[in-house]
Coordinates of C-alpha atoms (C1' of nucleotides) in Angstrom, one line a residue:
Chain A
X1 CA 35.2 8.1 4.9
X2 CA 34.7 4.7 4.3
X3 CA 32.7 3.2 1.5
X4 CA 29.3 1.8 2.1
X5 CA 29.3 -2.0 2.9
X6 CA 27.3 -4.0 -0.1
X7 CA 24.6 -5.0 2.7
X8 CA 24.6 -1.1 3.3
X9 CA 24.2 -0.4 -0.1
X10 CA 21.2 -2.6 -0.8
X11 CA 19.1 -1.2 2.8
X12 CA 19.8 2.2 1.2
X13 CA 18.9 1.5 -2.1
X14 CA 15.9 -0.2 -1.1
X15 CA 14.3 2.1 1.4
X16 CA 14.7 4.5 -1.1
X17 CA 13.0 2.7 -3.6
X18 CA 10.0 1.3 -1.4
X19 CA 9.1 5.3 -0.5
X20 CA 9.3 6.0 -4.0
X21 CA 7.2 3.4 -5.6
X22 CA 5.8 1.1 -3.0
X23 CA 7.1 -2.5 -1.7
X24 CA 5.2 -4.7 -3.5
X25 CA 5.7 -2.3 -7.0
X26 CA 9.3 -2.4 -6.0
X27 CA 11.1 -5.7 -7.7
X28 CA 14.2 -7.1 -6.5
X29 CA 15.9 -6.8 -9.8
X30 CA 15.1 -3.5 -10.1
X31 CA 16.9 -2.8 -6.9
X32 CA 19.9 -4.6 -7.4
X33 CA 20.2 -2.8 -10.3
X34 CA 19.7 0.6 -9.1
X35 CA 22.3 -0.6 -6.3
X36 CA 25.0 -2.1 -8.7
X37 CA 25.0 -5.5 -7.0
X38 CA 24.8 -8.7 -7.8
X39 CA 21.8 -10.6 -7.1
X40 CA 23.7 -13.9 -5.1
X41 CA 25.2 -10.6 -2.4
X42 CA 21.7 -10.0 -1.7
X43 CA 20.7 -13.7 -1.0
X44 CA 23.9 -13.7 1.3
X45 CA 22.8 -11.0 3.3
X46 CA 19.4 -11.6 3.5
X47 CA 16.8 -15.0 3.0
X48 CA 14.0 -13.4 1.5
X49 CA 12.5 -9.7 0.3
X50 CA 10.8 -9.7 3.4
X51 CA 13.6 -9.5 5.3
X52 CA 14.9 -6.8 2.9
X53 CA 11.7 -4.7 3.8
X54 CA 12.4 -5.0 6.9
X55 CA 16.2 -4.0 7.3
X56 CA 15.0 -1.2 5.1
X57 CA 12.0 0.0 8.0
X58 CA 14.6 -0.4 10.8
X59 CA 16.6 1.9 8.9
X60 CA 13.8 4.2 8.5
X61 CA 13.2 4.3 12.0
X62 CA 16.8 5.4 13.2
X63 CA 17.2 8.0 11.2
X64 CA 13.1 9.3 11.2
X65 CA 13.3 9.3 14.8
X66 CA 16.5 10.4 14.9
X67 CA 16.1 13.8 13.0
X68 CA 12.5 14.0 14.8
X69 CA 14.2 14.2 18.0
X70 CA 17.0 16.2 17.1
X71 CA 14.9 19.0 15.8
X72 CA 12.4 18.9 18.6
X73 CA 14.9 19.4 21.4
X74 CA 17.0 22.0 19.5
X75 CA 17.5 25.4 20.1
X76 CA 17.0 25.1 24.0
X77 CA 13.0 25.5 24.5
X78 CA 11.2 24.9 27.1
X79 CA 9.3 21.9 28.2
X80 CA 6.2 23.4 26.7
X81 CA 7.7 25.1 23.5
X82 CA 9.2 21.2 22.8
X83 CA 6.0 19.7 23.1
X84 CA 4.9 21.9 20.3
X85 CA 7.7 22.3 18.0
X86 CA 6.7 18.0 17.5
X87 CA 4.2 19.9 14.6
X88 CA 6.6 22.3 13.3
X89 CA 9.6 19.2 12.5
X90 CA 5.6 17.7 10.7
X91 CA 5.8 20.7 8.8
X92 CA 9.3 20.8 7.8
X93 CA 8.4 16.9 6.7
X94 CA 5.6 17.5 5.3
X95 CA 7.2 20.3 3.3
X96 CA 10.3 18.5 1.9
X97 CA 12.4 20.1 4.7
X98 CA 13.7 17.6 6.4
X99 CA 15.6 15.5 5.1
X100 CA 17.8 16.8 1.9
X101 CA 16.1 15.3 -1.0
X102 CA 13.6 13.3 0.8
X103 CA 10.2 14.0 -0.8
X104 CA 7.3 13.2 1.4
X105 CA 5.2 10.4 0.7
X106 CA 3.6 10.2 3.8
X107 CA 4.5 8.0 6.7
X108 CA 6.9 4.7 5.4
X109 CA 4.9 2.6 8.2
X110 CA 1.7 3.4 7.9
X111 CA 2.2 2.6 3.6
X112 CA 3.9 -0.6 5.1
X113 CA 0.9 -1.5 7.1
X114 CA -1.0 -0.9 4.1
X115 CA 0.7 -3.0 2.0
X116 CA 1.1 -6.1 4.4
X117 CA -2.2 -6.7 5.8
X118 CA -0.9 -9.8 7.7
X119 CA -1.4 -8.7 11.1
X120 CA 1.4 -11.7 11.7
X121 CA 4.0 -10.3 9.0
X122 CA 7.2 -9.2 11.1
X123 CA 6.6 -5.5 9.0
X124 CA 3.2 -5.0 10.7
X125 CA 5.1 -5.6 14.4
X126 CA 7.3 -3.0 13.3
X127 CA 5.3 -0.5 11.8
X128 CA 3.4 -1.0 15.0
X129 CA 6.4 -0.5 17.4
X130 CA 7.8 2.6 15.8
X131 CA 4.5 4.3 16.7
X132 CA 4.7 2.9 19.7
X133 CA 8.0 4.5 20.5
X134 CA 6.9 7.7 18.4
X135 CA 4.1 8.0 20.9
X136 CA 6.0 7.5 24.1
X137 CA 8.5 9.8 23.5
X138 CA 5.7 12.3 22.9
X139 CA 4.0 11.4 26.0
X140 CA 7.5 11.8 27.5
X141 CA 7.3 15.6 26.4
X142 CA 3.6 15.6 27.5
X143 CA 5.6 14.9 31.3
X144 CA 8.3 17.0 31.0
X145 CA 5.9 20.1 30.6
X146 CA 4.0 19.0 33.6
X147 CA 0.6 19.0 32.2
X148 CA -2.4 17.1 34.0
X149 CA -3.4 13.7 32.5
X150 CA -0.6 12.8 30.8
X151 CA -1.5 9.9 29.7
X152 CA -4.7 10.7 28.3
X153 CA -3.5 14.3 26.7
X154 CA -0.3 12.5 24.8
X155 CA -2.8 9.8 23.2
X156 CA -4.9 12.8 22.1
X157 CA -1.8 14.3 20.5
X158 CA -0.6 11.7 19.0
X159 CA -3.8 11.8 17.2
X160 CA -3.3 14.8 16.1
X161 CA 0.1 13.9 14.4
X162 CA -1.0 11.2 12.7
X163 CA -4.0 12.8 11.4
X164 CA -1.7 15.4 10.2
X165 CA 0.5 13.0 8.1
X166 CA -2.6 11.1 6.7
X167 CA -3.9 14.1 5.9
X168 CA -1.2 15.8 4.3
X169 CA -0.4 12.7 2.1
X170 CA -3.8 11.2 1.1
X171 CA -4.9 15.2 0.5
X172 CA -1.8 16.5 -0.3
X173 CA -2.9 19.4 2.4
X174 CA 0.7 21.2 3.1
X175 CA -0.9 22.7 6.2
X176 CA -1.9 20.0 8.4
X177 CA 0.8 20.3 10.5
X178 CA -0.2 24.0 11.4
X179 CA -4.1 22.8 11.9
X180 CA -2.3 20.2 14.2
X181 CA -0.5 22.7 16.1
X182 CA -3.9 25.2 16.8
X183 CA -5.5 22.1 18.0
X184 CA -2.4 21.0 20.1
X185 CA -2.5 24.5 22.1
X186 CA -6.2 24.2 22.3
X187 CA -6.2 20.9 24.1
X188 CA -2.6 21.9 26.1
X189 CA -4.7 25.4 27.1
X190 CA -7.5 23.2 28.2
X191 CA -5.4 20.7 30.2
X192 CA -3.8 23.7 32.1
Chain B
X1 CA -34.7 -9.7 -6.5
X2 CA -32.9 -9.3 -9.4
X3 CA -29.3 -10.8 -9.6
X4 CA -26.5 -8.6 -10.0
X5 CA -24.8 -8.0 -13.7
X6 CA -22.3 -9.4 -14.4
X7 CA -20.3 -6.2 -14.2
X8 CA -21.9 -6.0 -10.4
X9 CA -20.4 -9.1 -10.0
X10 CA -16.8 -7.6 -10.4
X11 CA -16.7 -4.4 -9.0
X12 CA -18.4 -6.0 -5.6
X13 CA -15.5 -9.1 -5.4
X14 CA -12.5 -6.9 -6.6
X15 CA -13.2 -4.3 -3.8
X16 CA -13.9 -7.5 -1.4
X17 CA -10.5 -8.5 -2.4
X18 CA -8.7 -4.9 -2.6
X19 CA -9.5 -4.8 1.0
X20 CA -8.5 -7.7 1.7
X21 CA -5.2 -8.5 0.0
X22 CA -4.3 -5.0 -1.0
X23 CA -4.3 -3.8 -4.7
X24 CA -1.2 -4.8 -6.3
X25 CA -1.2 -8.4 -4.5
X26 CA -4.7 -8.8 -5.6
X27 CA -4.4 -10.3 -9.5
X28 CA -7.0 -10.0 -11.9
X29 CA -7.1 -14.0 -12.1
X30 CA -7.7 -14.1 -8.4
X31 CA -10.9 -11.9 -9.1
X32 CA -12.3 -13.7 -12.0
X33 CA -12.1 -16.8 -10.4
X34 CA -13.9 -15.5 -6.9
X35 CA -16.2 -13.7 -9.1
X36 CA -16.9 -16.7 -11.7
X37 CA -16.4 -14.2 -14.6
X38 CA -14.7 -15.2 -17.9
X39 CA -11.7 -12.7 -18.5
X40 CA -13.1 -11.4 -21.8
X41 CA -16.3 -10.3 -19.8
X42 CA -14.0 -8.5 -17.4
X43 CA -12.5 -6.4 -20.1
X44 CA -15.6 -5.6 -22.0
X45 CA -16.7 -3.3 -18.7
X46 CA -13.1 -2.2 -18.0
X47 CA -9.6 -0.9 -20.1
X48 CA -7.5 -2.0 -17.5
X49 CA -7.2 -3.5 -14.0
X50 CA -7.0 0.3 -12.6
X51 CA -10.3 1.4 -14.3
X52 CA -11.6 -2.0 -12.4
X53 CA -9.9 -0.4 -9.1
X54 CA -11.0 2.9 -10.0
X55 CA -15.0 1.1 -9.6
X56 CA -14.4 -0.6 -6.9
X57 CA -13.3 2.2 -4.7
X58 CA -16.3 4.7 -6.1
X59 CA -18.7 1.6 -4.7
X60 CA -16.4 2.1 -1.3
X61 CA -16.9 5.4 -2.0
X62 CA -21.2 5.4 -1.8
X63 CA -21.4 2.8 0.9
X64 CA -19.2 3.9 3.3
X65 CA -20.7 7.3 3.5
X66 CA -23.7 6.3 3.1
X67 CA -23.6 4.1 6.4
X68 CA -21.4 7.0 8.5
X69 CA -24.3 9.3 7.6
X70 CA -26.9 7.4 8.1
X71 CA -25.7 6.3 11.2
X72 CA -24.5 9.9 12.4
X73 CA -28.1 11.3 11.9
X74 CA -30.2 8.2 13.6
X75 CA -31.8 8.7 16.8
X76 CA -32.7 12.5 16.7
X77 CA -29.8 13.4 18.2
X78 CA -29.5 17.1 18.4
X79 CA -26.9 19.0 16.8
X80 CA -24.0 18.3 19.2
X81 CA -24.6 15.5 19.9
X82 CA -24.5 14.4 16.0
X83 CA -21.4 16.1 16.0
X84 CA -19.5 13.9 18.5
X85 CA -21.7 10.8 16.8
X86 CA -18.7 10.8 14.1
X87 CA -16.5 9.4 16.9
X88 CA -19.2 6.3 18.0
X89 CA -19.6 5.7 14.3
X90 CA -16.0 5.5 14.1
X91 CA -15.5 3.2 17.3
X92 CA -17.9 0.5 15.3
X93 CA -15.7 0.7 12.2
X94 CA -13.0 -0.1 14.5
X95 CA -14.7 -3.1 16.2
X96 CA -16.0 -4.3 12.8
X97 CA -19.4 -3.5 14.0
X98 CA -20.2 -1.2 10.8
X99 CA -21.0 -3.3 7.5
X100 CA -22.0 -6.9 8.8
X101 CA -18.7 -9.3 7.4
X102 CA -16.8 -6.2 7.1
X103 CA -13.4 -6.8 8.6
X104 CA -11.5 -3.4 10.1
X105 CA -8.5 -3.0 7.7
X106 CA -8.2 0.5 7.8
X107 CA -9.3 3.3 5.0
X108 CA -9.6 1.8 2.3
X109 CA -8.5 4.8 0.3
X110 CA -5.8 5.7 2.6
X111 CA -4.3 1.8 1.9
X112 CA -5.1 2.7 -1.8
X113 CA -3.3 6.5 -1.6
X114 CA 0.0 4.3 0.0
X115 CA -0.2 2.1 -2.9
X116 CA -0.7 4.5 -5.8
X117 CA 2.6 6.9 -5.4
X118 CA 1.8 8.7 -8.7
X119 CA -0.3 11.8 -7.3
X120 CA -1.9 11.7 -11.3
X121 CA -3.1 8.7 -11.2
X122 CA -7.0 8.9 -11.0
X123 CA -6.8 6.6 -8.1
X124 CA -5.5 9.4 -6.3
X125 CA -7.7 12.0 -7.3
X126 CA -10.7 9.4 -5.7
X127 CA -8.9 9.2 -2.6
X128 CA -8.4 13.2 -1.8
X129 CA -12.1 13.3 -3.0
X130 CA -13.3 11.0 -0.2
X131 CA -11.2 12.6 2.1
X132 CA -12.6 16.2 1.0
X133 CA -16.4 15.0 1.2
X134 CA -16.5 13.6 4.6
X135 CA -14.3 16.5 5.9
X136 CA -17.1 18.6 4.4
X137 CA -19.5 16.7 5.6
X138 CA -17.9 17.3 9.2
X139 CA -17.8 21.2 8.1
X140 CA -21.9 20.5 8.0
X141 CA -22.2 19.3 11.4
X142 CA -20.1 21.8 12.8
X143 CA -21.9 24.6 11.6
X144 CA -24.8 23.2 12.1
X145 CA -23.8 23.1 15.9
X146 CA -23.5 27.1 15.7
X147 CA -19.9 26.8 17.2
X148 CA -17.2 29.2 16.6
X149 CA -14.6 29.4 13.6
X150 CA -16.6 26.6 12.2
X151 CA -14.0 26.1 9.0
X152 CA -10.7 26.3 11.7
X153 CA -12.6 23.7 14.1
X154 CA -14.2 21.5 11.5
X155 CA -10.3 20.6 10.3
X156 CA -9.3 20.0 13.6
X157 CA -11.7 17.6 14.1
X158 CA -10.8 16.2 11.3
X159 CA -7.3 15.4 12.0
X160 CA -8.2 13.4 14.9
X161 CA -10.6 11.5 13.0
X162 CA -7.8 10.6 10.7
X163 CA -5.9 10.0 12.9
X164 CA -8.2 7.3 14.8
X165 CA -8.3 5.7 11.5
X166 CA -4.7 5.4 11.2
X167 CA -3.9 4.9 14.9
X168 CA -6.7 2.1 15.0
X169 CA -5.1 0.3 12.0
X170 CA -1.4 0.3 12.4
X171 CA -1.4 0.3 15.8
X172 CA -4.4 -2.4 16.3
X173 CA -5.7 0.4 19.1
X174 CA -9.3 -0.2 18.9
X175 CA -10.1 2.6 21.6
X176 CA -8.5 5.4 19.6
X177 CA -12.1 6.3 18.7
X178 CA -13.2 7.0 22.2
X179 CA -10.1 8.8 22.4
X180 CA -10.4 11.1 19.7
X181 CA -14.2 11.4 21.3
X182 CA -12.4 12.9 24.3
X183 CA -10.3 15.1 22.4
X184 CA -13.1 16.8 20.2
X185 CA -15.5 17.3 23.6
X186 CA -12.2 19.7 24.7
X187 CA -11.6 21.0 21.4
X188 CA -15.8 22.0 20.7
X189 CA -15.9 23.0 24.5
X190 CA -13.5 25.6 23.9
X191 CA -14.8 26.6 21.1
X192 CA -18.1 27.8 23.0
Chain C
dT1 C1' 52.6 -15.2 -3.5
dA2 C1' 49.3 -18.5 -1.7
dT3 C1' 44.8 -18.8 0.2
dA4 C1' 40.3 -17.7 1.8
dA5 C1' 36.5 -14.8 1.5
dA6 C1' 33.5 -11.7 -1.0
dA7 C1' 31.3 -10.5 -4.9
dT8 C1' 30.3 -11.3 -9.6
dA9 C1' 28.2 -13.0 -14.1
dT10 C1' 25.0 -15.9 -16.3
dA11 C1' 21.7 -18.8 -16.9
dC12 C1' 17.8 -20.7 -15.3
dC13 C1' 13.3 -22.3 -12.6
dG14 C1' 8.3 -22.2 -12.0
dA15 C1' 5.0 -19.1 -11.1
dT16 C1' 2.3 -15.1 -11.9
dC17 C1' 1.2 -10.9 -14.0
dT18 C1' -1.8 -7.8 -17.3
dG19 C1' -3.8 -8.1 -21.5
dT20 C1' -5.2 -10.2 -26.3
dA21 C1' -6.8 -13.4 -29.9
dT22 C1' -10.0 -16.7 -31.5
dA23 C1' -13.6 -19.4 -31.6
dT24 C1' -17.8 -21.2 -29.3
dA25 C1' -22.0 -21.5 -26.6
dG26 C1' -26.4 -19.7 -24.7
dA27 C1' -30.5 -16.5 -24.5
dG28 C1' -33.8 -13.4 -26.4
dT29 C1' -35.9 -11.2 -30.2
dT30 C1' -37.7 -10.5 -34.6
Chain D
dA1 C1' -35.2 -20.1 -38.1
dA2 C1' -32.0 -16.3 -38.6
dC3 C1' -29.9 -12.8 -36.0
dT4 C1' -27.9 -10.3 -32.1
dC5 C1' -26.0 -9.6 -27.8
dT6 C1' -23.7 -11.5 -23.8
dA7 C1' -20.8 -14.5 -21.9
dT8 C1' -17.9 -18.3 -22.1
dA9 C1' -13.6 -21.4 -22.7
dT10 C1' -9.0 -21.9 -24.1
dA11 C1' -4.8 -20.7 -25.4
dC12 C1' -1.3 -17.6 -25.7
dA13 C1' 1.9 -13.4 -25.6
dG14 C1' 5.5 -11.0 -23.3
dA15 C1' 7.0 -9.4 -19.2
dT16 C1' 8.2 -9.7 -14.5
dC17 C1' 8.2 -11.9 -10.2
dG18 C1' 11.1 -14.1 -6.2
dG19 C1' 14.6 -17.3 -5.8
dT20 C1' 18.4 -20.9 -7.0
dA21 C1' 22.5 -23.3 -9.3
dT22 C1' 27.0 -23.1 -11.0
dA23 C1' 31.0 -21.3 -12.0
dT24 C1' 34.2 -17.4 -12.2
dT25 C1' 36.5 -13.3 -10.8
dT26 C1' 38.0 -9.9 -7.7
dT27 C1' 39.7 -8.5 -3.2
dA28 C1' 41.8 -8.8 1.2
dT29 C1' 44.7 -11.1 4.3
dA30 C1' 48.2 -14.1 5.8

DNA sequence: TATAAAATATACCGATCTGTATATAGAGTT
DNA sequence: AACTCTATATACAGATCGGTATATTTTATA
């Protein structure tokens, strides 16, 4: 298997570092060291930080929504079993079972959005968009299991999950997810 | 009316600012110069710039709650009716219709949580404590409603206030309010 | 082996950061 | 008028920040 490319190497380095300890706590030195590359290979690659952070988010985003979907359509369940097991891959985050040696730190975009309060800054349009896709493909399962309103019920649920993340960072309560998931059936019960 | 101390003077612009620019971009010059405090004043209240962030969010803190109460309990309302008052409360945050000059820029002590990785750092320990008092607080309402599982509910509820907040900020979705309003009707109508 | 591309090392820029040292000015009290 | 408390101005320390300039070395390819 191939080596990583030095580009590679600093988005890795860096998204790993911004979860850890922030983006604006985060120093370009620091990464370059903790990435073994010289600080000219970055400015090759990329013009500014800010384009760093954001190479680093789109990164997040693949592989986020990638292991999202991956463990919500596995194992063959049904439309409406799918729609739930969206809070039991939270809990696996939330838990540090998701991915190997990723501790949670809550959501990457929402700490971006935090930290950029520029409504204009090309990090808010992204942190924005991968809700925006996070959403739709919940409202997709919302379809799939045939439940009335779809519209309406999926932006109720996607309340739920991001309730569930806030709450499980800023309050370090492990069991959001699950509180997500009663609340989930309740309003899926209700919506027949 | 008397005019405020000089200390007054700081913690009120540093949380201005916190808000506004975020708490690592916000430097300690920036405040003493909006604030028109000499530096040596600023460190005869405080250690260190956290102790003068650790101020500012305990003044977050008071008002905040103090206006979502107050404004939950006006009017008479009855019990349920309070209850679902937490979501038109909200909706004003949202459309900066809460503190006059207050610009929405999400919870200020979820922004703070994103910023502050180290779960020890006091900063922390004043975020979770927010969070914990106004989820009590929504315990009160809930009981006071005489519904069902109050403790089970009351955290549901919760989570879709939180996730208003966050959906509201990263998102820009100023209506996520109403919708979480539509989400707890289901949720307390099932409850009985 | 010659050549082009990729990556490096090193030094530097100006700005900003938190925090300190020192010495002075103003206000109120005794 | 002497004293005290508060606040000020100014300068500075030491570090780090994002970003650039220059020149050299490694690597891959022809």
């Amino acid at each position: 298997m191939p080596a990583l490319s030095k580009r590679d190497q600093l988005v890795n380095t860096a998204l790993a570092m911004f979860t850890r300890d922030g983006f604006h706590s985060t120093g370009i030195n620091g990464i370059l060291e903790e990435a073994g590359v010289a600080k000219m290979t970055l400015y090759k690659y990329f013009k500014s930080k800010d384009e760093l952070v954001v190479a680093a988010l789109r990164l997040r985003d693949e592989r986020f929504r990638d292991w999202f979907m991956q463990y919500v359509e596995a194992d063959d369940a049904g439309p409406r079993e799918r729609l739930l097991r969206v809070f039991d891959a939270l809990n696996l985050w939330f838990n540090d079972k998701s991915v190997p040696g990723d501790k949670f730190r809550g959501c990457t975009f929402v700490n971006a959005a935090s930290e950029y309060h520029d409504i204009d800054n090309p990090v808010r349009s992204l942190c924005a968009e991968h809700k925006r896709m996070m959403s739709m493909y919940l409202r997709g399962l919302v379809v799939q299991a045939g439940l009335r309103n779809p519209d309406s019920l999926a932006q109720q649920l996607n309340l739920l999950v991001e309730g569930a993340i806030s709450n499980a960072y800023v309050c370090g309560d492990k069991n959001s997810a699950l509180t997500g998931k009663a609340a989930a059936e309740a309003l899926i019960k209700a919506a027949g």
